[in-house]
Short mmCIF file of C-alpha atoms in Angstrom, two decimals:
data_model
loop_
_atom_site.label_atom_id
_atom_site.label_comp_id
_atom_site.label_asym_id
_atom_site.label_seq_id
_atom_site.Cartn_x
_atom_site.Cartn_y
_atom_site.Cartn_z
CA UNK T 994 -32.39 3.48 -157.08
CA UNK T 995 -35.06 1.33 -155.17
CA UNK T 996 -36.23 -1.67 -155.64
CA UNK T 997 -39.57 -3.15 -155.08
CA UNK T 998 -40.39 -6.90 -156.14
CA UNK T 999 -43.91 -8.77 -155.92
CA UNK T 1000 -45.83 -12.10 -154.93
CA UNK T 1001 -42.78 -14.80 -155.74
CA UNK T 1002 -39.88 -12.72 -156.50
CA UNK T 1003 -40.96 -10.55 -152.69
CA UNK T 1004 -40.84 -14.19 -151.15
CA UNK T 1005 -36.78 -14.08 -152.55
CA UNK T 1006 -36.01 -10.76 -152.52
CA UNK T 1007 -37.83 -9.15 -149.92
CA UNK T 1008 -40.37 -6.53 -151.00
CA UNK T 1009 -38.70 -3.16 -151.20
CA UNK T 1010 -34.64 -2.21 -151.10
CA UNK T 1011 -32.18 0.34 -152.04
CA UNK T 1012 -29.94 -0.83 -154.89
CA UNK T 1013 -26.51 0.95 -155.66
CA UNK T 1014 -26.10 0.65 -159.71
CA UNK T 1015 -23.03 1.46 -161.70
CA UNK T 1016 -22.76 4.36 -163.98
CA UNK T 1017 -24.71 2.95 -167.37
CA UNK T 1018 -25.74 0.16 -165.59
CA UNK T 1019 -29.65 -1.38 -167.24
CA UNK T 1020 -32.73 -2.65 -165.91
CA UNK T 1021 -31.18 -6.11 -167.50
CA UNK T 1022 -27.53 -5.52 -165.50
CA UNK T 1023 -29.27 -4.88 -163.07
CA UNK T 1024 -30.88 -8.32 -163.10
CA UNK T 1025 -28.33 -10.30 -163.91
CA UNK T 1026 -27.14 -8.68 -160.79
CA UNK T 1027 -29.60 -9.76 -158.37
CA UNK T 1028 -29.27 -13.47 -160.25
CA UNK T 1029 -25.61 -14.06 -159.18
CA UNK T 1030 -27.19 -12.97 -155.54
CA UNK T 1031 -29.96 -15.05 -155.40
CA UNK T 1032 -29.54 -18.02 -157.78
CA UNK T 1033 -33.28 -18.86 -157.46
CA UNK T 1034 -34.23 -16.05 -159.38
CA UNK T 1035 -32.95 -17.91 -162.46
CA UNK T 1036 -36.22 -19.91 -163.23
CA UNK T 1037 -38.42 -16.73 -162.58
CA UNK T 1038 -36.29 -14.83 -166.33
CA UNK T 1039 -38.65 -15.49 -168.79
CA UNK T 1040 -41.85 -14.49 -166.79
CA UNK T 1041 -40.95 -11.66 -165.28
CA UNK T 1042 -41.24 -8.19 -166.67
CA UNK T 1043 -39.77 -4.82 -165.14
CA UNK T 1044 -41.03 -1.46 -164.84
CA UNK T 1045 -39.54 1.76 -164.16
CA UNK T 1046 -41.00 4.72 -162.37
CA UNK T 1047 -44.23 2.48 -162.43
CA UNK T 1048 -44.26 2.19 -166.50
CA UNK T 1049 -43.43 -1.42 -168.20
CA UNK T 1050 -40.17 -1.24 -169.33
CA UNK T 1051 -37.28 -3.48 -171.63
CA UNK T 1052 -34.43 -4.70 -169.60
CA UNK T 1053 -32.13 -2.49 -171.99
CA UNK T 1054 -33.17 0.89 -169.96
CA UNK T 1055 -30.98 2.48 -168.29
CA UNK T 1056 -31.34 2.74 -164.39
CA UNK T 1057 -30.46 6.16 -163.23
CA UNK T 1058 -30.22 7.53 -159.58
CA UNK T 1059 -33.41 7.97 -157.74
CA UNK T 1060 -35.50 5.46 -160.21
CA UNK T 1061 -37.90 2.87 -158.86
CA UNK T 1062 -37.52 -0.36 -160.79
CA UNK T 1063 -40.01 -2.88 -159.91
CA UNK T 1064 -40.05 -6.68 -161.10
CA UNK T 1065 -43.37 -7.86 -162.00
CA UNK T 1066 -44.02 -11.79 -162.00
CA UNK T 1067 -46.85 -12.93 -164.68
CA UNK T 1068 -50.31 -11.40 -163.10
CA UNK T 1069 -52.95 -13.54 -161.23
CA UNK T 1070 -55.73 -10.47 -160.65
CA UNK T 1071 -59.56 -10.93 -160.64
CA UNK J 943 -65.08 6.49 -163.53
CA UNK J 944 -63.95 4.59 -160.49
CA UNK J 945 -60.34 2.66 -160.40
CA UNK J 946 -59.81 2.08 -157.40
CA UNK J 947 -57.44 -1.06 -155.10
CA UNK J 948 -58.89 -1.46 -151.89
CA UNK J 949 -58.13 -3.12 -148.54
CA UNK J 950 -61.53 -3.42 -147.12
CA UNK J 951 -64.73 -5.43 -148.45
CA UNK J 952 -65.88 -4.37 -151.39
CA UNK J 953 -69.39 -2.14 -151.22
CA UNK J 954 -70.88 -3.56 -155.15
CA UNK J 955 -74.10 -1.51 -154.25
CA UNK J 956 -71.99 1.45 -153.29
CA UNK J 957 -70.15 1.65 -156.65
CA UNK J 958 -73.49 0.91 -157.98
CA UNK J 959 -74.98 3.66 -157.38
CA UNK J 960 -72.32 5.78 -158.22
CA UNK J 961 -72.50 4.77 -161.54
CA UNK J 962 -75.70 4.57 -162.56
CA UNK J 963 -77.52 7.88 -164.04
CA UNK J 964 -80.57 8.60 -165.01
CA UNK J 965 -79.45 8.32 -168.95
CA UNK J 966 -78.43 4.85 -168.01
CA UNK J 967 -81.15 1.42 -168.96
CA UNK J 968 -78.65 -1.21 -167.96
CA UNK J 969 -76.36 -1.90 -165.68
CA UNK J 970 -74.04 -5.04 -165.74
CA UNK J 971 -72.35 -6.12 -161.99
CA UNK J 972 -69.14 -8.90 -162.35
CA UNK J 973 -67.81 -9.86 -158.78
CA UNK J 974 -64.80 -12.27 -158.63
CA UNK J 975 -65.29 -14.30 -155.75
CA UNK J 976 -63.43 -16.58 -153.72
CA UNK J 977 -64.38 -20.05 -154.29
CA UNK J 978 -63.69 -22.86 -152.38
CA UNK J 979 -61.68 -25.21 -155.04
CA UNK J 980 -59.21 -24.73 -157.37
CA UNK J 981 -59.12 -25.45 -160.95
CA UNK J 982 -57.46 -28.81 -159.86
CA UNK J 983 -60.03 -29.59 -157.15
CA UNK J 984 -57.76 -28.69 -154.29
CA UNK J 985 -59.65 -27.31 -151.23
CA UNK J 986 -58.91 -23.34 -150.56
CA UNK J 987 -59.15 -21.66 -147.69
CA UNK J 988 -58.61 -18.73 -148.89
CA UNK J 989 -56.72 -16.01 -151.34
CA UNK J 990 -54.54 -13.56 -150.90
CA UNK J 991 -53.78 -10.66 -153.34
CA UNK J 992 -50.79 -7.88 -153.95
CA UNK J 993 -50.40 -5.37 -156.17
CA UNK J 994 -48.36 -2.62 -157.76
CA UNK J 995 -50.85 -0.53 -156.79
CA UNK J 996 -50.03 2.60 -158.55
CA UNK J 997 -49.56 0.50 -161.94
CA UNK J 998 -52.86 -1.28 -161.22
CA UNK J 999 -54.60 2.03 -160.93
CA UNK J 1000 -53.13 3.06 -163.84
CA UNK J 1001 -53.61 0.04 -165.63
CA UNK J 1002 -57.67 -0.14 -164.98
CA UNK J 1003 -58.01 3.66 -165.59
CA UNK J 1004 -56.58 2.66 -169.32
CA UNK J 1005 -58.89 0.16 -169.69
CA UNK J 1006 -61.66 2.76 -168.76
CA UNK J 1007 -60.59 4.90 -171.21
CA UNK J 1008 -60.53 2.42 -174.13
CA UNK J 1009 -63.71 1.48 -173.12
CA UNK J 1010 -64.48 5.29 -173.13
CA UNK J 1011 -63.38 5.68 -176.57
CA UNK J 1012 -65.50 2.72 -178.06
CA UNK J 1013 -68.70 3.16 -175.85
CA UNK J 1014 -68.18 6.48 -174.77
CA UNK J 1015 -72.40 6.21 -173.03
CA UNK J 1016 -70.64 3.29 -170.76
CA UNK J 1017 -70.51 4.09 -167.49
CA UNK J 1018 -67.31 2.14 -165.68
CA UNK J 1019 -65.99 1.04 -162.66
CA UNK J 1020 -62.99 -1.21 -161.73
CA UNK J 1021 -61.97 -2.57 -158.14
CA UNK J 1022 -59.82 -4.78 -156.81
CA UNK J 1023 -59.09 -5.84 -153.42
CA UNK J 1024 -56.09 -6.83 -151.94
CA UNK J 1025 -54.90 -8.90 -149.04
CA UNK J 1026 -56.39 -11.84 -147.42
CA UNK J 1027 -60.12 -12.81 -148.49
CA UNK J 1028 -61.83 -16.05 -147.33
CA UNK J 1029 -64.46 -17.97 -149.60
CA UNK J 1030 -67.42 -16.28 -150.80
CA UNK J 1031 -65.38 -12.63 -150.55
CA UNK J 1032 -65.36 -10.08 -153.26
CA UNK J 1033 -61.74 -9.73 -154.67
CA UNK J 1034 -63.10 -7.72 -158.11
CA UNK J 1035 -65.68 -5.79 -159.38
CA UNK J 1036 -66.43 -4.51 -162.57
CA UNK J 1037 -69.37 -2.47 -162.96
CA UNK J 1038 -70.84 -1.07 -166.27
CA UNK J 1039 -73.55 0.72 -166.89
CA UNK J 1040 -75.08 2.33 -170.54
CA UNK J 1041 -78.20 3.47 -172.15
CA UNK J 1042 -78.77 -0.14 -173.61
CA UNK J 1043 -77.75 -3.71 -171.91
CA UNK J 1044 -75.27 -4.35 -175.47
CA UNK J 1045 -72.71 -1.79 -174.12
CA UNK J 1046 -73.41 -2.94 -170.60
CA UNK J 1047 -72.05 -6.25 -170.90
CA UNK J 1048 -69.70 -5.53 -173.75
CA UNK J 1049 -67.83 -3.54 -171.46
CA UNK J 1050 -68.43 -5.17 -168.07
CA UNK J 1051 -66.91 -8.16 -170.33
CA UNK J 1052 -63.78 -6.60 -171.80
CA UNK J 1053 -62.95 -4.81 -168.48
CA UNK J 1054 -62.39 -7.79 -166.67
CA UNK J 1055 -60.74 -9.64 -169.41
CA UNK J 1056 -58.59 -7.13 -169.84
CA UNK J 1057 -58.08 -6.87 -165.92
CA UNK J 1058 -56.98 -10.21 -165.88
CA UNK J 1059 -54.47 -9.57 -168.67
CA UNK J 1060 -52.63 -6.62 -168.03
CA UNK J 1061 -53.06 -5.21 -164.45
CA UNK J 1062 -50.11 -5.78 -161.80
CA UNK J 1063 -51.82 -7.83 -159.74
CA UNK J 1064 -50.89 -11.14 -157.88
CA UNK J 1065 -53.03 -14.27 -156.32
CA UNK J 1066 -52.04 -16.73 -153.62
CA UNK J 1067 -53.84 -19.55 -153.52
CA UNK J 1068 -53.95 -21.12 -149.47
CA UNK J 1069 -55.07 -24.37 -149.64
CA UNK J 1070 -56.77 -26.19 -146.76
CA UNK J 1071 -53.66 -28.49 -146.58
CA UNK J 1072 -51.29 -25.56 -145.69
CA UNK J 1073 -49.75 -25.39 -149.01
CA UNK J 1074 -49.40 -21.25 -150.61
CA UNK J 1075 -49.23 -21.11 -154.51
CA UNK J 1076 -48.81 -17.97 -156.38
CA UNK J 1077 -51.52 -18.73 -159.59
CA UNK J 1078 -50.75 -16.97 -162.91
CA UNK J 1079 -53.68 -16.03 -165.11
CA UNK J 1080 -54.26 -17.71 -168.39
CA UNK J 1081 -54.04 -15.65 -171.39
CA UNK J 1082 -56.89 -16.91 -172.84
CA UNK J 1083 -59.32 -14.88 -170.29
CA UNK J 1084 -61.21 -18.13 -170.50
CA UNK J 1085 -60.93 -18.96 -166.86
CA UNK J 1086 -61.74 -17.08 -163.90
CA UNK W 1157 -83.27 -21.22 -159.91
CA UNK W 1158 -85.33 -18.31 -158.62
CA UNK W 1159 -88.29 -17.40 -161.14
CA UNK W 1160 -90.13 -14.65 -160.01
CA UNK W 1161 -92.71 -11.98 -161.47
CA UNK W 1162 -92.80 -9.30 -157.80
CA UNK W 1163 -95.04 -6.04 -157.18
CA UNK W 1164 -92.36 -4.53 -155.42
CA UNK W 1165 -88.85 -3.23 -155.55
CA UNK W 1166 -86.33 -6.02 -156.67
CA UNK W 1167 -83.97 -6.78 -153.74
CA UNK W 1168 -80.76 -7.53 -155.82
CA UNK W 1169 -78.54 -8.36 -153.42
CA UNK W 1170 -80.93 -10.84 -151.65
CA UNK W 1171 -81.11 -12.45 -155.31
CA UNK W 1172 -77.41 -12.71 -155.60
CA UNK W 1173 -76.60 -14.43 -151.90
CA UNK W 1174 -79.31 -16.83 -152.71
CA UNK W 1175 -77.44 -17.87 -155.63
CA UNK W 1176 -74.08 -17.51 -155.32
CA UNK W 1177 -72.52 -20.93 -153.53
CA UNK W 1178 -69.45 -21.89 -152.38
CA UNK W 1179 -68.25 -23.49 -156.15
CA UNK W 1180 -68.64 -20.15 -157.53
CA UNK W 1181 -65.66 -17.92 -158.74
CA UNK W 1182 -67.85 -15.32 -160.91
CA UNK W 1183 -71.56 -13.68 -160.72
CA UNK W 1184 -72.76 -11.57 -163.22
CA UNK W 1185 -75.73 -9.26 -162.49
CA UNK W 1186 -77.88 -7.65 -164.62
CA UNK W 1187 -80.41 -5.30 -163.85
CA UNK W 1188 -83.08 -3.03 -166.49
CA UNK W 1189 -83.32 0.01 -165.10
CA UNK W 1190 -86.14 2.84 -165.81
CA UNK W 1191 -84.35 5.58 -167.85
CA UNK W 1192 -85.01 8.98 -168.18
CA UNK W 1193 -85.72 9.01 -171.75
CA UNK W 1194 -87.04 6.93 -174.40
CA UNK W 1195 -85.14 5.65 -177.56
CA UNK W 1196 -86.81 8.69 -179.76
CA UNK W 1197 -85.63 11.50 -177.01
CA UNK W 1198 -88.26 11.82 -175.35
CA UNK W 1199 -88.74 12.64 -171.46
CA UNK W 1200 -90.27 9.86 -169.31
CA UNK W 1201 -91.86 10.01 -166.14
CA UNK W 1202 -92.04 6.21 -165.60
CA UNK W 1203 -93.09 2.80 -166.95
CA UNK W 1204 -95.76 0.57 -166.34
CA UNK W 1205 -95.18 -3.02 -166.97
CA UNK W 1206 -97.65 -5.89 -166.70
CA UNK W 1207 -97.27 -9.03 -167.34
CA UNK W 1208 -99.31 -12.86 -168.03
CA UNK W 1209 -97.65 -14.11 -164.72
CA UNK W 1210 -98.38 -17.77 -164.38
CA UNK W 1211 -97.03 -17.93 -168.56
CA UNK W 1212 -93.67 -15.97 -167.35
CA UNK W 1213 -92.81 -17.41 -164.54
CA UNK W 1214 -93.32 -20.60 -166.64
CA UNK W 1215 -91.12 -18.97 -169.51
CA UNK W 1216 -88.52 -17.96 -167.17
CA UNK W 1217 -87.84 -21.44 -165.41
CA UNK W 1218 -87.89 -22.76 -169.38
CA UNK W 1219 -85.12 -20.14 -169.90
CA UNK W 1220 -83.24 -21.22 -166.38
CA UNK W 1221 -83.57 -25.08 -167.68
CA UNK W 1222 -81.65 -24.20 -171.19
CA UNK W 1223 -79.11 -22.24 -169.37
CA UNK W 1224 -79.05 -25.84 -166.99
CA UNK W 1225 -79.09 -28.10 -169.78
CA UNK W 1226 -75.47 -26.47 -172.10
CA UNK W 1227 -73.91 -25.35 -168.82
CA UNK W 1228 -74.76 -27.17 -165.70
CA UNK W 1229 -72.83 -25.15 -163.22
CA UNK W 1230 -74.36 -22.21 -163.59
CA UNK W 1231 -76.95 -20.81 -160.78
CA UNK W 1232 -79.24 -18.22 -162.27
CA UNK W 1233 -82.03 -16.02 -160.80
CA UNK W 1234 -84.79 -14.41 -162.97
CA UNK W 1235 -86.95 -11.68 -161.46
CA UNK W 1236 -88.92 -9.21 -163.35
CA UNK W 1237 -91.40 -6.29 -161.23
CA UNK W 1238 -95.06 -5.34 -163.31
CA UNK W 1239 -96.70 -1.83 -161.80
CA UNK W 1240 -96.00 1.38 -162.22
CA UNK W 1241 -91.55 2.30 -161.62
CA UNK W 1242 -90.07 5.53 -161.50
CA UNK W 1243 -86.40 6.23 -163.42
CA UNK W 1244 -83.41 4.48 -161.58
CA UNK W 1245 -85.97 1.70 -160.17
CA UNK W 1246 -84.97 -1.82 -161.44
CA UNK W 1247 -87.80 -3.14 -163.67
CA UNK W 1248 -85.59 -6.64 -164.25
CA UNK W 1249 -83.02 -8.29 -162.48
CA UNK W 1250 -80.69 -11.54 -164.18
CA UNK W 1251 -78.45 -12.98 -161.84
CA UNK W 1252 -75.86 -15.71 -162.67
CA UNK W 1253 -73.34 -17.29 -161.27
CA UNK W 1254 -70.69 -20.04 -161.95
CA UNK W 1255 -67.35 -21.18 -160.87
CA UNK W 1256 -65.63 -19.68 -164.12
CA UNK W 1257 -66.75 -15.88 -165.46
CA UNK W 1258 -67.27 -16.91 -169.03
CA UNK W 1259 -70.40 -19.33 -167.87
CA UNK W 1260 -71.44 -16.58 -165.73
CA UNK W 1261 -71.17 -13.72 -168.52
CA UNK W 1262 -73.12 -15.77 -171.31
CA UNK W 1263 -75.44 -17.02 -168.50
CA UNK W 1264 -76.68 -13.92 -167.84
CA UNK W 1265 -76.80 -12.36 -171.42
CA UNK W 1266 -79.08 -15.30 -172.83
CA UNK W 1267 -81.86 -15.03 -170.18
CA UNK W 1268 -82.10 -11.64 -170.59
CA UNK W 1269 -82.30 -11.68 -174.33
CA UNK W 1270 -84.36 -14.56 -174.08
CA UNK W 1271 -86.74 -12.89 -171.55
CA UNK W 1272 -87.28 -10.16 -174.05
CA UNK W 1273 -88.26 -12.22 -176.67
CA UNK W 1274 -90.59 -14.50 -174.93
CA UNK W 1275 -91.82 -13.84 -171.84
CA UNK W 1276 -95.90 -12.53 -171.86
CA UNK W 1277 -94.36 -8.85 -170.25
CA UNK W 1278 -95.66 -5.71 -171.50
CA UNK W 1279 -94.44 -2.04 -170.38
CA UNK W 1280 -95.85 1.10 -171.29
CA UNK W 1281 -93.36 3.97 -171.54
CA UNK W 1282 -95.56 7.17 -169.62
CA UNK W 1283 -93.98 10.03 -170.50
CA UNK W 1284 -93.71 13.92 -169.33
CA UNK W 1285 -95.94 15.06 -171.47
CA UNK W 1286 -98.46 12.72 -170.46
CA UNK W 1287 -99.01 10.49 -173.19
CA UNK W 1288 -98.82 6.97 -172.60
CA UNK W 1289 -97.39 4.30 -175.51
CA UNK W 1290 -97.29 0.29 -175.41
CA UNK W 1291 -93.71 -0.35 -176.47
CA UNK W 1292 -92.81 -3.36 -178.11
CA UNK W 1293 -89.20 -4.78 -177.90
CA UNK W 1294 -87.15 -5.73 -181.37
CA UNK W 1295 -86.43 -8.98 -181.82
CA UNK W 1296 -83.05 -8.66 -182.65
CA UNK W 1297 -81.93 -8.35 -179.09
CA UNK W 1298 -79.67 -5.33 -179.06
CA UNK W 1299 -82.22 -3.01 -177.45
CA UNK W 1300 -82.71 -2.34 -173.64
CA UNK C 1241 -114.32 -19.49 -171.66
CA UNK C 1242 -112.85 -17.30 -169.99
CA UNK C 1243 -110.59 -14.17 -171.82
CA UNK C 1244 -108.14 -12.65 -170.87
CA UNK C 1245 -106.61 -9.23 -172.56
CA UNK C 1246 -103.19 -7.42 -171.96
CA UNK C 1247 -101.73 -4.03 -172.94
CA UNK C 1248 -103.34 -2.28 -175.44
CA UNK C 1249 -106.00 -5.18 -176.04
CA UNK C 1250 -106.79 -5.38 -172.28
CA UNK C 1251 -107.25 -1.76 -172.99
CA UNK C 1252 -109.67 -2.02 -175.63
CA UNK C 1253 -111.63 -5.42 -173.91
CA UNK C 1254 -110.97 -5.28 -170.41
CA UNK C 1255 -108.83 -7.27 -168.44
CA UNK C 1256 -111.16 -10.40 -167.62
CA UNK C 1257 -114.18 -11.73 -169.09
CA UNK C 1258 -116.71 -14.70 -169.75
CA UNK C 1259 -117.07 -15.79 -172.99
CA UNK C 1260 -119.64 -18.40 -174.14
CA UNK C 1261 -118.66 -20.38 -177.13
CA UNK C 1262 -120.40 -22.39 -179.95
CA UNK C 1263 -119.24 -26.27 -180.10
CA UNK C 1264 -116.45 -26.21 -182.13
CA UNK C 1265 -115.85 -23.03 -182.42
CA UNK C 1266 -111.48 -22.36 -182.16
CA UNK C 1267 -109.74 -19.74 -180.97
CA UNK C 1268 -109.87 -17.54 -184.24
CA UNK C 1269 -113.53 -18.44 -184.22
CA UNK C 1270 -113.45 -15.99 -181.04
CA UNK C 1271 -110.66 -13.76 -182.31
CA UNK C 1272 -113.01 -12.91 -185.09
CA UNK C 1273 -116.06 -12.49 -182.90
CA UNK C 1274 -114.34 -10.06 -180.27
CA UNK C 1275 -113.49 -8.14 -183.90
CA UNK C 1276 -116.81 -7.85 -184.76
CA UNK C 1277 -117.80 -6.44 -181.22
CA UNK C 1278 -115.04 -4.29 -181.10
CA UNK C 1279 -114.11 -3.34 -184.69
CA UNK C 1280 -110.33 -1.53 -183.33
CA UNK C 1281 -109.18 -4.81 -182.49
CA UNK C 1282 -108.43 -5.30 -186.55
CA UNK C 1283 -104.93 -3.29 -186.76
CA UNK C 1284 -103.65 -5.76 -183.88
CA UNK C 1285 -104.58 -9.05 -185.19
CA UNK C 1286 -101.10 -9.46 -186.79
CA UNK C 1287 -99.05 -8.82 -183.53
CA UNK C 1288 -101.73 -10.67 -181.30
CA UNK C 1289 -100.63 -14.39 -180.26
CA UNK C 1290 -102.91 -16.80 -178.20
CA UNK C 1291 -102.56 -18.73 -175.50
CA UNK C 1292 -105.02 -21.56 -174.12
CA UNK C 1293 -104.74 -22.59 -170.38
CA UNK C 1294 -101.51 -20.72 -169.93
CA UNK C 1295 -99.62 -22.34 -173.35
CA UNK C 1296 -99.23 -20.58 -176.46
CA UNK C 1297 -101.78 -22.06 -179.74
CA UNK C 1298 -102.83 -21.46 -182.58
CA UNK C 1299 -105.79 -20.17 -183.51
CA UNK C 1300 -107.04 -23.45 -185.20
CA UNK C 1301 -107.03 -24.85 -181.90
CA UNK C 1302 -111.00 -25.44 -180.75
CA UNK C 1303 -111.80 -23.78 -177.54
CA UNK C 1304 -113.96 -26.10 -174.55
CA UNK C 1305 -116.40 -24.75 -172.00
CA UNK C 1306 -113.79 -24.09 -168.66
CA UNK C 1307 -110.39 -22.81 -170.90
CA UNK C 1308 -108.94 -19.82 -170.18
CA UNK C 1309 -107.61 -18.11 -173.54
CA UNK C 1310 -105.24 -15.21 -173.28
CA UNK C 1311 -104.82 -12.82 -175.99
CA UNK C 1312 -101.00 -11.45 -176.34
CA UNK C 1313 -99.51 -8.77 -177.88
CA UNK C 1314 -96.12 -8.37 -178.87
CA UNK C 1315 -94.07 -8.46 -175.72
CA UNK C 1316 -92.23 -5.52 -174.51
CA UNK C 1317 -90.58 -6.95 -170.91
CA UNK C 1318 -86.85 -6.23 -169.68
#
């Protein structure tokens, strides 16, 4: 799958990447995931929001092969 | 209906005149623009903006289509630069146009509240000083 | 505060530079455009508007210094054309801006509602069929 | 005195004129003249409003040699 992350969480994780995710693995695994890499993320939990194949999704969706997760920090726009 | 994110200055009179037909009595403009404080005073030098732009898209052509499905007379259009803008640049416009000025600003209104709300979009705030901030909107839609 | 009554077409975008300033986040444009039809159907050709211009220019700076006195920030243009327009031509333009949207938004949508309940303006719908009829706004507001 | 007439009563009066008064004569004092000279002015006196030198009055208000006195209908601008 491929991740692509926005404004703060691009300044941490860089803005686009190719993630390798076990076999049942979630949006939410795949989270907690990134946390233990990048302990900074920690503070950004509760205001950021995922989407999958560009639709808003819960962290308990599963990632499959080939999906584009993105993590979406609260919006600033207009 | 136009939903478009753009790189380039936005062309208000452009998307303007797209818009308006001859069925149309009103037309209501809203332009976000840079300013050169922040809420807290701070000097700005400028914004910068990201988006998800296929989410954004799709986010402003939803709002188009609730608007469709109350007003369906309004005429819409939503756009949103990103990138780097200096003070007095364009970073949104909503533009609404209808039969009668009610529906005009009703929608102009709820487009860019709603804008504000749900679309994938990000602001950097880059203060005179040096300093970068990534600003959150309000929920309220109060402030701009 | 621009207060104008003008002969010719309304340059909106000159209004708007001359108002927006560098404290301002959101402008909000209006503009009354000449439709194609009137509110009963029928075909129009164009509208003549005249106006008592000394009494509305005075009525439109008493407008601008209400919208000064409850919100101070805002910076509002009022220009209205008298003659004869053709459909799409902008018979009345309200331009406000202010460093927040909200100001900007209800700005805007007083002067104009204000405008068409007291300013000394008159139009005369002229339509296809070539009969000509004073038309007199409602007060309530919600008409273009 | 001068009048002055808009719309559909600038129609009927023309746009401009000179008007000579009686002392203390008001502004409905010339309302009701201009009726009598131009008997179609009758279905607009409800909808007509006055103005003296450029301000709005009522037609109580006495009218002096060198006033203008505007006579408006309902408004139709925007």
């Amino acid at each position: 799958m491929r991740l692509f992350a926005f404004a703060r969480l691009r300044e941490l994780l860089g803005e686009r990447r190719d993630v390798a995710v076990a076999d049942g693995a979630t949006v939410g695994d795949l989270w907690e995931a990134l946390v233990r890499e990048e302990p900074r993320l920690t503070e950004f939990a509760r205001g950021t929001r995922f989407a999958r194949n560009d639709r808003l999704c819960s962290a308990e969706v599963p990632v499959r092969d080939g999906d584009e997760i993105a993590l979406l920090p609260p919006f600033g726009g207009g | 209906m136009i939903c478009e994110i753009v790189r380039e200055a936005i062309d208000v009179r452009a998307i303007e005149a797209s818009v308006l037909a001859p069925s149309c009595g009103g037309i209501v403009s809203f332009c976000g623009v840079v300013r050169e404080r922040a809420d807290d005073g701070r000097e700005v030098e400028g914004l910068y903006y990201e988006a998800h732009e296929g989410m954004a898209r799709a986010s402003f052509m939803a709002i188009a289509e609730e608007v469709r499905a109350t007003m369906p007379e309004v005429r819409l259009a939503i756009v949103h630069r990103v990138g780097a803008l200096s003070i007095g640049e364009v970073a949104v416009a909503v533009v609404a146009a209808a039969p009668h000025r009610a529906e005009a600003f009703a929608a102009a209104r709820f487009a860019i509240d709603a804008l504000k709300e749900r679309s994938p979009i990000w602001k950097q705030e880059r203060y005179c000083d040096g300093e970068r901030v990534w600003v959150e909107n309000r929920c309220s839609g109060e402030r701009q």
